Amino acid sequence: MMKRIILTGGGSAGHVTPNLALIPELRREGWDISYIGTAEGIERELITPTGIQYYTIAAGKLRRYRDLKNLTDPFRVLKGIGQAFRIIKRLRPNVVFSKGGFVAVPVVVGAWLNRVPVVAHESDLTPGLANKLSFPFVTKICATFPETVAYLPRRKGVLTGSPIRPELLRGNAQDGLKETGFAGAKPVLLAIGGSLGAAHINEALREALPDLQAEFDIIHICGKGKIEQSLIARPGYRQYEYVRAELADLLAAADLVVSRAGANFLFELLALKKPTLLIPLPKGSSRGDQILNAASFQKQGFSMVLPDEALTAASLTEAVAELYGKRKTMIAAMEAYPLRDGVGAVMQQIKNTARNAGNAVAALPNS
């Protein structure tokens, strides 16, 4: 009998990459896979190349601030629930896996209305709003950080770690250097501001180039539409809007990383043993989840933290120099960390949940 799963999650790459990490294993085990996302979200851009059947629904953004769209988006959520309900009823999956983001809420509720069990995953140290709204309707909630389990409903939370994209573990440093055109004479600094880029990091890094390039060659993943044309031909500095297949090799070539503090990417950097300077999104631009993520990694000796409010060209240059001096100690701390097989652990929760739901149905009289 064919095992069928629907994946969902979107709004940012962080709500999609764990799904991408699971897809090869789901395929290897013979699951029929579909995805529900929005028509305009980054999830469609990332999932479409995998060849998975992609279904679109309406979704309203869940804002914590005043906005006129707060008056209309609840109706979009209700519309999305109806659309998700009909898709799930037609596909009849054994289980739904939700990575969160605002698109996931209608899908989770649509699954619950169809009596399809849901496994959710929370990447950050504290749960996000979309996942909080989904928790009453899910069967199991996978957590990345050990601290997160305390924030989850009793008997639903389980520590699995983060599903890590297997292709990132197969990167080749020499291929990364070849891609950039760097000679390999200097250590390589890779700076990335997330899937949408980070204007503040971009500005500080570019201002600091004269000082940083005295010691490093620099890979800069700056975000869509954020290439600086005047720097395209600059030796020892390579810009990318966004990278997919090349990311594994570029990370392999990197000696240090400057990054925001999204949880999924943090655990991928941990798996790759990359000393990182974290510049978390400030509280005014987020709910503060990245600040907590970064503090956890700093406490464990994996990373340094530079608050966004303190970010300047000078402070960035100073912090990168300090990071380079501490890199061996950080690598040793990361090597000692018992990294979980996030893909395997999440897959086990998916299979157990689907199996238990099937057993429950089989036990019903006249079913």
mmCIF file of C-alpha atoms in Angstrom:
data_model
loop_
_atom_site.group_PDB
_atom_site.id
_atom_site.type_symbol
_atom_site.label_atom_id
_atom_site.label_comp_id
_atom_site.label_asym_id
_atom_site.label_seq_id
_atom_site.Cartn_x
_atom_site.Cartn_y
_atom_site.Cartn_z
ATOM 1 C CA MET A 1 0.000 0.000 0.000
ATOM 2 C CA MET A 2 1.395 3.425 -0.991
ATOM 3 C CA LYS A 3 2.382 5.672 1.924
ATOM 4 C CA ARG A 4 1.303 9.242 1.276
ATOM 5 C CA ILE A 5 2.483 12.452 2.970
ATOM 6 C CA ILE A 6 1.775 16.146 2.510
ATOM 7 C CA LEU A 7 4.504 18.610 3.450
ATOM 8 C CA THR A 8 3.852 22.257 4.244
ATOM 9 C CA GLY A 9 5.708 25.314 5.485
ATOM 10 C CA GLY A 10 6.743 28.625 4.000
ATOM 11 C CA GLY A 11 7.222 32.356 4.149
ATOM 12 C CA SER A 12 10.996 32.056 4.478
ATOM 13 C CA ALA A 13 13.633 29.520 3.486
ATOM 14 C CA GLY A 14 13.897 28.442 7.126
ATOM 15 C CA HIS A 15 10.359 27.077 6.910
ATOM 16 C CA VAL A 16 11.249 25.064 3.807
ATOM 17 C CA THR A 17 14.807 23.703 4.129
ATOM 18 C CA PRO A 18 13.920 20.988 6.705
ATOM 19 C CA ASN A 19 11.307 19.731 4.233
ATOM 20 C CA LEU A 20 14.005 19.675 1.550
ATOM 21 C CA ALA A 21 16.179 17.654 3.929
ATOM 22 C CA LEU A 22 13.422 15.064 4.426
ATOM 23 C CA ILE A 23 12.473 14.628 0.764
ATOM 24 C CA PRO A 24 15.380 12.337 -0.275
ATOM 25 C CA GLU A 25 14.688 9.973 2.638
ATOM 26 C CA LEU A 26 10.934 10.015 2.033
ATOM 27 C CA ARG A 27 11.576 9.114 -1.595
ATOM 28 C CA ARG A 28 14.025 6.389 -0.639
ATOM 29 C CA GLU A 29 11.357 4.823 1.584
ATOM 30 C CA GLY A 30 8.737 4.982 -1.149
ATOM 31 C CA TRP A 31 6.440 7.744 0.108
ATOM 32 C CA ASP A 32 4.172 9.587 -2.313
ATOM 33 C CA ILE A 33 4.921 13.263 -1.547
ATOM 34 C CA SER A 34 2.873 16.415 -2.150
ATOM 35 C CA TYR A 35 3.395 19.983 -0.937
ATOM 36 C CA ILE A 36 0.925 22.696 0.012
ATOM 37 C CA GLY A 37 2.167 26.286 -0.023
ATOM 38 C CA THR A 38 1.293 29.716 -1.337
ATOM 39 C CA ALA A 39 1.423 30.799 -4.965
ATOM 40 C CA GLU A 40 3.841 33.659 -4.309
ATOM 41 C CA GLY A 41 5.979 32.393 -1.410
ATOM 42 C CA ILE A 42 9.616 31.310 -1.486
ATOM 43 C CA GLU A 43 8.422 27.771 -0.747
ATOM 44 C CA ARG A 44 7.152 27.442 -4.321
ATOM 45 C CA GLU A 45 10.488 28.616 -5.714
ATOM 46 C CA LEU A 46 12.392 26.088 -3.586
ATOM 47 C CA ILE A 47 10.058 23.104 -3.923
ATOM 48 C CA THR A 48 9.209 23.271 -7.645
ATOM 49 C CA PRO A 49 12.692 22.119 -8.795
ATOM 50 C CA THR A 50 12.264 18.896 -6.770
ATOM 51 C CA GLY A 51 9.446 17.769 -9.079
ATOM 52 C CA ILE A 52 7.014 17.261 -6.192
ATOM 53 C CA GLN A 53 3.334 17.984 -6.867
ATOM 54 C CA TYR A 54 2.724 21.490 -5.510
ATOM 55 C CA TYR A 55 -0.709 22.786 -4.464
ATOM 56 C CA THR A 56 -1.437 26.425 -3.643
ATOM 57 C CA ILE A 57 -3.782 27.916 -1.068
ATOM 58 C CA ALA A 58 -4.539 31.365 0.298
ATOM 59 C CA ALA A 59 -2.844 32.338 3.541
ATOM 60 C CA GLY A 60 -2.927 35.417 5.737
ATOM 61 C CA LYS A 61 0.154 36.664 7.493
ATOM 62 C CA LEU A 62 -0.002 36.425 11.274
ATOM 63 C CA ARG A 63 1.186 39.863 12.401
ATOM 64 C CA ARG A 64 2.018 41.032 15.898
ATOM 65 C CA TYR A 65 1.683 44.679 14.901
ATOM 66 C CA ARG A 66 -1.072 46.991 13.679
ATOM 67 C CA ASP A 67 -1.776 46.804 9.963
ATOM 68 C CA LEU A 68 -4.894 47.260 7.849
ATOM 69 C CA LYS A 69 -4.301 43.802 6.397
ATOM 70 C CA ASN A 70 -5.061 42.388 9.837
ATOM 71 C CA LEU A 71 -8.700 43.097 8.976
ATOM 72 C CA THR A 72 -8.679 41.082 5.742
ATOM 73 C CA ASP A 73 -6.126 38.345 6.379
ATOM 74 C CA PRO A 74 -8.409 36.320 8.723
ATOM 75 C CA PHE A 75 -10.682 35.827 5.718
ATOM 76 C CA ARG A 76 -7.700 34.629 3.699
ATOM 77 C CA VAL A 77 -6.892 32.143 6.448
ATOM 78 C CA LEU A 78 -10.482 30.852 6.382
ATOM 79 C CA LYS A 79 -10.316 30.558 2.602
ATOM 80 C CA GLY A 80 -7.016 28.695 2.934
ATOM 81 C CA ILE A 81 -8.520 26.264 5.438
ATOM 82 C CA GLY A 82 -11.285 25.450 2.974
ATOM 83 C CA GLN A 83 -8.813 24.974 0.133
ATOM 84 C CA ALA A 84 -6.490 22.827 2.255
ATOM 85 C CA PHE A 85 -9.433 20.755 3.510
ATOM 86 C CA ARG A 86 -10.473 19.914 -0.054
ATOM 87 C CA ILE A 87 -6.921 19.100 -1.189
ATOM 88 C CA ILE A 88 -6.310 16.834 1.799
ATOM 89 C CA LYS A 89 -9.683 15.139 1.414
ATOM 90 C CA ARG A 90 -8.867 14.372 -2.217
ATOM 91 C CA LEU A 91 -5.278 13.183 -1.625
ATOM 92 C CA ARG A 92 -6.071 11.220 1.577
ATOM 93 C CA PRO A 93 -2.524 11.290 3.025
ATOM 94 C CA ASN A 94 -1.460 9.086 5.913
ATOM 95 C CA VAL A 95 0.167 12.067 7.637
ATOM 96 C CA VAL A 96 0.961 15.775 7.210
ATOM 97 C CA PHE A 97 4.330 17.259 8.160
ATOM 98 C CA SER A 98 4.267 20.975 9.008
ATOM 99 C CA LYS A 99 7.388 23.108 9.211
ATOM 100 C CA GLY A 100 5.508 26.231 10.242
ATOM 101 C CA GLY A 101 5.130 29.684 8.812
ATOM 102 C CA PHE A 102 1.807 31.357 8.136
ATOM 103 C CA VAL A 103 0.858 28.988 5.275
ATOM 104 C CA ALA A 104 0.991 26.005 7.634
ATOM 105 C CA VAL A 105 -1.941 27.031 9.846
ATOM 106 C CA PRO A 106 -4.696 26.433 7.240
ATOM 107 C CA VAL A 107 -3.063 23.147 6.239
ATOM 108 C CA VAL A 108 -2.856 21.876 9.818
ATOM 109 C CA VAL A 109 -6.485 22.781 10.509
ATOM 110 C CA GLY A 110 -7.542 21.267 7.173
ATOM 111 C CA ALA A 111 -5.775 18.035 8.119
ATOM 112 C CA TRP A 112 -7.425 17.984 11.561
ATOM 113 C CA LEU A 113 -10.850 18.421 9.964
ATOM 114 C CA ASN A 114 -10.052 15.413 7.763
ATOM 115 C CA ARG A 115 -8.820 13.427 10.781
ATOM 116 C CA VAL A 116 -5.349 13.208 9.271
ATOM 117 C CA PRO A 117 -2.572 13.297 11.915
ATOM 118 C CA VAL A 118 0.009 16.091 11.795
ATOM 119 C CA VAL A 119 3.648 16.099 12.853
ATOM 120 C CA ALA A 120 4.966 19.640 13.340
ATOM 121 C CA HIS A 121 8.541 20.849 13.707
ATOM 122 C CA GLU A 122 9.731 23.858 15.709
ATOM 123 C CA SER A 123 13.233 25.004 14.791
ATOM 124 C CA ASP A 124 13.660 27.947 17.151
ATOM 125 C CA LEU A 125 14.314 27.810 20.867
ATOM 126 C CA THR A 126 10.832 29.190 21.606
ATOM 127 C CA PRO A 127 7.791 28.404 19.427
ATOM 128 C CA GLY A 128 6.677 30.849 16.752
ATOM 129 C CA LEU A 129 3.130 32.202 16.502
ATOM 130 C CA ALA A 130 2.078 29.996 13.576
ATOM 131 C CA ASN A 131 3.189 26.865 15.384
ATOM 132 C CA LYS A 132 1.525 27.982 18.627
ATOM 133 C CA LEU A 133 -1.765 28.345 16.780
ATOM 134 C CA SER A 134 -1.264 24.909 15.212
ATOM 135 C CA PHE A 135 -0.331 22.990 18.374
ATOM 136 C CA PRO A 136 -3.919 22.074 19.443
ATOM 137 C CA PHE A 137 -4.424 20.349 16.073
ATOM 138 C CA VAL A 138 -1.177 18.359 15.844
ATOM 139 C CA THR A 139 -0.213 14.923 17.147
ATOM 140 C CA LYS A 140 3.530 15.382 17.663
ATOM 141 C CA ILE A 141 5.840 18.410 17.810
ATOM 142 C CA CYS A 142 9.512 17.893 16.986
ATOM 143 C CA ALA A 143 11.981 20.272 18.641
ATOM 144 C CA THR A 144 15.479 21.297 17.571
ATOM 145 C CA PHE A 145 16.750 22.721 20.886
ATOM 146 C CA PRO A 146 16.552 20.697 24.129
ATOM 147 C CA GLU A 147 15.215 23.821 25.878
ATOM 148 C CA THR A 148 12.225 23.978 23.523
ATOM 149 C CA VAL A 149 10.475 20.872 24.897
ATOM 150 C CA ALA A 150 9.555 22.791 28.055
ATOM 151 C CA TYR A 151 7.534 25.247 25.934
ATOM 152 C CA LEU A 152 5.524 22.515 24.175
ATOM 153 C CA PRO A 153 2.237 20.847 25.205
ATOM 154 C CA ARG A 154 2.741 17.830 27.460
ATOM 155 C CA ARG A 155 3.078 14.469 25.744
ATOM 156 C CA LYS A 156 3.310 16.126 22.320
ATOM 157 C CA GLY A 157 6.873 17.458 22.369
ATOM 158 C CA VAL A 158 9.868 15.325 21.387
ATOM 159 C CA LEU A 159 13.513 16.319 20.863
ATOM 160 C CA THR A 160 14.613 15.337 17.360
ATOM 161 C CA GLY A 161 17.148 17.949 16.352
ATOM 162 C CA SER A 162 17.008 19.668 12.989
ATOM 163 C CA PRO A 163 16.773 17.809 9.659
ATOM 164 C CA ILE A 164 19.980 18.740 7.855
ATOM 165 C CA ARG A 165 20.145 18.843 4.071
ATOM 166 C CA PRO A 166 22.407 15.876 3.229
ATOM 167 C CA GLU A 167 23.897 17.580 0.190
ATOM 168 C CA LEU A 168 25.502 20.216 2.445
ATOM 169 C CA LEU A 169 27.615 17.488 4.041
ATOM 170 C CA ARG A 170 29.052 16.531 0.651
ATOM 171 C CA GLY A 171 30.585 19.889 -0.253
ATOM 172 C CA ASN A 172 34.083 20.117 -1.748
ATOM 173 C CA ALA A 173 36.344 22.987 -0.706
ATOM 174 C CA GLN A 174 38.399 22.910 -3.905
ATOM 175 C CA ASP A 175 35.246 23.096 -6.010
ATOM 176 C CA GLY A 176 34.130 26.030 -3.858
ATOM 177 C CA LEU A 177 37.387 27.871 -4.500
ATOM 178 C CA LYS A 178 37.102 27.114 -8.202
ATOM 179 C CA GLU A 179 33.569 28.531 -8.247
ATOM 180 C CA THR A 180 34.716 31.775 -6.613
ATOM 181 C CA GLY A 181 37.980 32.082 -8.507
ATOM 182 C CA PHE A 182 39.937 32.430 -5.254
ATOM 183 C CA ALA A 183 43.489 31.113 -5.225
ATOM 184 C CA GLY A 184 43.248 29.655 -1.716
ATOM 185 C CA ALA A 185 46.126 31.777 -0.416
ATOM 186 C CA LYS A 186 43.927 33.437 2.233
ATOM 187 C CA PRO A 187 41.333 32.023 4.625
ATOM 188 C CA VAL A 188 37.770 32.433 3.338
ATOM 189 C CA LEU A 189 35.014 34.368 5.094
ATOM 190 C CA LEU A 190 31.445 33.601 3.987
ATOM 191 C CA ALA A 191 28.747 36.142 4.886
ATOM 192 C CA ILE A 192 25.060 35.349 4.470
ATOM 193 C CA GLY A 193 22.001 37.273 5.632
ATOM 194 C CA GLY A 194 19.301 34.638 5.139
ATOM 195 C CA SER A 195 17.187 33.823 2.085
ATOM 196 C CA LEU A 196 16.102 37.452 1.650
ATOM 197 C CA GLY A 197 19.445 38.998 2.501
ATOM 198 C CA ALA A 198 20.150 41.482 5.290
ATOM 199 C CA ALA A 199 20.677 45.113 4.329
ATOM 200 C CA HIS A 200 22.470 46.043 7.553
ATOM 201 C CA ILE A 201 24.972 43.182 7.254
ATOM 202 C CA ASN A 202 25.491 43.958 3.571
ATOM 203 C CA GLU A 203 26.267 47.608 4.294
ATOM 204 C CA ALA A 204 28.661 46.917 7.158
ATOM 205 C CA LEU A 205 30.488 44.180 5.274
ATOM 206 C CA ARG A 206 30.982 46.275 2.152
ATOM 207 C CA GLU A 207 32.218 49.231 4.175
ATOM 208 C CA ALA A 208 34.648 46.913 5.974
ATOM 209 C CA LEU A 209 36.024 45.319 2.794
ATOM 210 C CA PRO A 210 39.347 47.223 2.751
ATOM 211 C CA ASP A 211 40.188 45.975 6.265
ATOM 212 C CA LEU A 212 38.699 42.482 5.965
ATOM 213 C CA GLN A 213 40.348 41.764 2.635
ATOM 214 C CA ALA A 214 43.764 42.301 4.134
ATOM 215 C CA GLU A 215 43.271 38.919 5.811
ATOM 216 C CA PHE A 216 40.405 37.136 4.002
ATOM 217 C CA ASP A 217 38.881 36.334 0.666
ATOM 218 C CA ILE A 218 35.151 36.957 0.979
ATOM 219 C CA ILE A 219 32.052 35.168 -0.296
ATOM 220 C CA HIS A 220 28.992 37.368 0.136
ATOM 221 C CA ILE A 221 25.482 35.922 -0.292
ATOM 222 C CA CYS A 222 23.650 39.215 -0.181
ATOM 223 C CA GLY A 223 20.025 38.507 -1.190
ATOM 224 C CA LYS A 224 17.901 38.916 -4.277
ATOM 225 C CA GLY A 225 18.351 42.295 -5.968
ATOM 226 C CA LYS A 226 21.147 43.292 -3.560
ATOM 227 C CA ILE A 227 24.228 42.844 -5.742
ATOM 228 C CA GLU A 228 26.462 45.930 -5.634
ATOM 229 C CA GLN A 229 27.363 46.547 -9.279
ATOM 230 C CA SER A 230 30.446 48.623 -8.497
ATOM 231 C CA LEU A 231 32.017 45.669 -6.642
ATOM 232 C CA ILE A 232 31.373 42.902 -9.182
ATOM 233 C CA ALA A 233 34.945 42.848 -10.482
ATOM 234 C CA ARG A 234 36.644 43.392 -7.112
ATOM 235 C CA PRO A 235 39.398 40.759 -6.598
ATOM 236 C CA GLY A 236 38.947 38.467 -3.594
ATOM 237 C CA TYR A 237 35.262 39.388 -3.182
ATOM 238 C CA ARG A 238 32.480 37.360 -4.803
ATOM 239 C CA GLN A 239 28.790 38.272 -4.540
ATOM 240 C CA TYR A 240 25.778 36.025 -4.979
ATOM 241 C CA GLU A 241 22.096 36.910 -4.705
ATOM 242 C CA TYR A 242 21.166 33.401 -3.587
ATOM 243 C CA VAL A 243 22.804 30.004 -4.031
ATOM 244 C CA ARG A 244 21.387 26.500 -4.196
ATOM 245 C CA ALA A 245 23.563 23.736 -5.627
ATOM 246 C CA GLU A 246 26.759 25.760 -5.054
ATOM 247 C CA LEU A 247 26.104 26.325 -1.337
ATOM 248 C CA ALA A 248 27.650 23.028 -0.182
ATOM 249 C CA ASP A 249 30.947 23.757 -1.947
ATOM 250 C CA LEU A 250 31.020 27.402 -0.836
ATOM 251 C CA LEU A 251 30.489 26.366 2.795
ATOM 252 C CA ALA A 252 33.174 23.700 2.473
ATOM 253 C CA ALA A 253 35.591 26.377 1.266
ATOM 254 C CA ALA A 254 34.715 28.768 4.116
ATOM 255 C CA ASP A 255 36.892 28.980 7.223
ATOM 256 C CA LEU A 256 34.512 31.382 9.009
ATOM 257 C CA VAL A 257 30.868 32.354 8.568
ATOM 258 C CA VAL A 258 28.968 35.554 9.347
ATOM 259 C CA SER A 259 25.245 34.888 9.533
ATOM 260 C CA ARG A 260 21.872 35.710 10.984
ATOM 261 C CA ALA A 261 20.718 33.192 13.599
ATOM 262 C CA GLY A 262 17.929 31.198 12.001
ATOM 263 C CA ALA A 263 17.874 27.847 13.784
ATOM 264 C CA ASN A 264 17.943 25.527 10.766
ATOM 265 C CA PHE A 265 21.061 27.110 9.305
ATOM 266 C CA LEU A 266 22.713 27.201 12.741
ATOM 267 C CA PHE A 267 22.470 23.442 13.081
ATOM 268 C CA GLU A 268 23.716 22.951 9.525
ATOM 269 C CA LEU A 269 26.750 25.090 10.403
ATOM 270 C CA LEU A 270 27.177 23.020 13.575
ATOM 271 C CA ALA A 271 27.167 19.816 11.510
ATOM 272 C CA LEU A 272 29.791 21.359 9.215
ATOM 273 C CA LYS A 273 31.887 22.577 12.184
ATOM 274 C CA LYS A 274 31.993 26.181 10.971
ATOM 275 C CA PRO A 275 32.962 28.881 13.509
ATOM 276 C CA THR A 276 30.370 31.600 13.101
ATOM 277 C CA LEU A 277 29.791 35.218 14.017
ATOM 278 C CA LEU A 278 26.039 35.482 14.597
ATOM 279 C CA ILE A 279 24.228 38.774 14.054
ATOM 280 C CA PRO A 280 20.652 37.915 15.079
ATOM 281 C CA LEU A 281 17.651 39.844 13.874
ATOM 282 C CA PRO A 282 16.925 42.532 16.477
ATOM 283 C CA LYS A 283 13.776 42.465 18.614
ATOM 284 C CA GLY A 284 12.168 45.281 16.640
ATOM 285 C CA SER A 285 12.380 43.248 13.426
ATOM 286 C CA SER A 286 11.345 39.902 14.889
ATOM 287 C CA ARG A 287 9.875 38.271 17.978
ATOM 288 C CA GLY A 288 13.403 37.826 19.358
ATOM 289 C CA ASP A 289 13.788 34.139 18.475
ATOM 290 C CA GLN A 290 17.137 34.637 16.750
ATOM 291 C CA ILE A 291 18.536 36.393 19.815
ATOM 292 C CA LEU A 292 17.718 33.311 21.919
ATOM 293 C CA ASN A 293 19.093 30.939 19.280
ATOM 294 C CA ALA A 294 22.347 32.889 19.110
ATOM 295 C CA ALA A 295 22.690 33.061 22.895
ATOM 296 C CA SER A 296 22.355 29.270 23.118
ATOM 297 C CA PHE A 297 25.087 28.706 20.540
ATOM 298 C CA GLN A 298 27.372 31.271 22.153
ATOM 299 C CA LYS A 299 26.907 29.648 25.568
ATOM 300 C CA GLN A 300 27.927 26.276 24.129
ATOM 301 C CA GLY A 301 31.062 27.772 22.581
ATOM 302 C CA PHE A 302 30.036 27.272 18.949
ATOM 303 C CA SER A 303 29.696 30.915 17.940
ATOM 304 C CA MET A 304 30.287 34.541 18.823
ATOM 305 C CA VAL A 305 27.441 37.065 18.866
ATOM 306 C CA LEU A 306 27.460 40.657 17.620
ATOM 307 C CA PRO A 307 24.115 42.396 18.285
ATOM 308 C CA ASP A 308 22.644 44.051 15.226
ATOM 309 C CA GLU A 309 22.444 47.353 17.129
ATOM 310 C CA ALA A 310 26.229 47.237 17.624
ATOM 311 C CA LEU A 311 27.025 46.311 14.017
ATOM 312 C CA THR A 312 29.346 48.708 12.199
ATOM 313 C CA ALA A 313 32.196 48.200 9.766
ATOM 314 C CA ALA A 314 34.658 48.587 12.654
ATOM 315 C CA SER A 315 32.859 46.245 15.063
ATOM 316 C CA LEU A 316 32.447 43.642 12.309
ATOM 317 C CA THR A 317 36.156 43.756 11.454
ATOM 318 C CA GLU A 318 37.128 43.432 15.124
ATOM 319 C CA ALA A 319 34.690 40.559 15.759
ATOM 320 C CA VAL A 320 35.827 38.605 12.683
ATOM 321 C CA ALA A 321 39.463 38.908 13.797
ATOM 322 C CA GLU A 322 38.517 37.630 17.262
ATOM 323 C CA LEU A 323 36.501 34.795 15.741
ATOM 324 C CA TYR A 324 39.452 33.697 13.623
ATOM 325 C CA GLY A 325 41.618 33.586 16.736
ATOM 326 C CA LYS A 326 39.059 31.390 18.537
ATOM 327 C CA ARG A 327 38.254 29.105 15.615
ATOM 328 C CA LYS A 328 40.143 26.024 16.832
ATOM 329 C CA THR A 329 38.496 26.148 20.247
ATOM 330 C CA MET A 330 35.073 26.504 18.634
ATOM 331 C CA ILE A 331 35.680 23.617 16.247
ATOM 332 C CA ALA A 332 36.686 21.432 19.189
ATOM 333 C CA ALA A 333 33.464 22.362 21.021
ATOM 334 C CA MET A 334 31.386 21.521 17.952
ATOM 335 C CA GLU A 335 33.184 18.215 17.462
ATOM 336 C CA ALA A 336 32.311 17.258 21.056
ATOM 337 C CA TYR A 337 28.599 18.025 20.599
ATOM 338 C CA PRO A 338 26.416 14.904 20.153
ATOM 339 C CA LEU A 339 24.655 16.098 16.995
ATOM 340 C CA ARG A 340 21.393 14.267 16.440
ATOM 341 C CA ASP A 341 20.350 12.622 13.199
ATOM 342 C CA GLY A 342 17.511 15.075 12.663
ATOM 343 C CA VAL A 343 16.308 13.461 9.440
ATOM 344 C CA GLY A 344 16.195 10.002 11.015
ATOM 345 C CA ALA A 345 14.524 11.226 14.218
ATOM 346 C CA VAL A 346 11.842 13.231 12.404
ATOM 347 C CA MET A 347 11.238 10.371 9.975
ATOM 348 C CA GLN A 348 10.642 8.065 12.933
ATOM 349 C CA GLN A 349 8.010 10.427 14.327
ATOM 350 C CA ILE A 350 6.330 10.636 10.914
ATOM 351 C CA LYS A 351 6.246 6.855 10.530
ATOM 352 C CA ASN A 352 5.067 6.229 14.093
ATOM 353 C CA THR A 353 2.318 8.825 13.778
ATOM 354 C CA ALA A 354 1.098 7.449 10.449
ATOM 355 C CA ARG A 355 1.244 3.872 11.767
ATOM 356 C CA ASN A 356 -0.641 4.690 14.969
ATOM 357 C CA ALA A 357 -3.326 6.541 13.028
ATOM 358 C CA GLY A 358 -3.710 3.552 10.711
ATOM 359 C CA ASN A 359 -3.979 1.172 13.626
ATOM 360 C CA ALA A 360 -6.621 3.377 15.243
ATOM 361 C CA VAL A 361 -8.708 3.354 12.073
ATOM 362 C CA ALA A 362 -8.307 -0.408 11.695
ATOM 363 C CA ALA A 363 -9.536 -0.906 15.258
ATOM 364 C CA LEU A 364 -12.809 0.982 14.656
ATOM 365 C CA PRO A 365 -15.883 -1.311 14.340
ATOM 366 C CA ASN A 366 -17.140 -1.704 10.756
ATOM 367 C CA SER A 367 -14.203 0.323 9.406
#
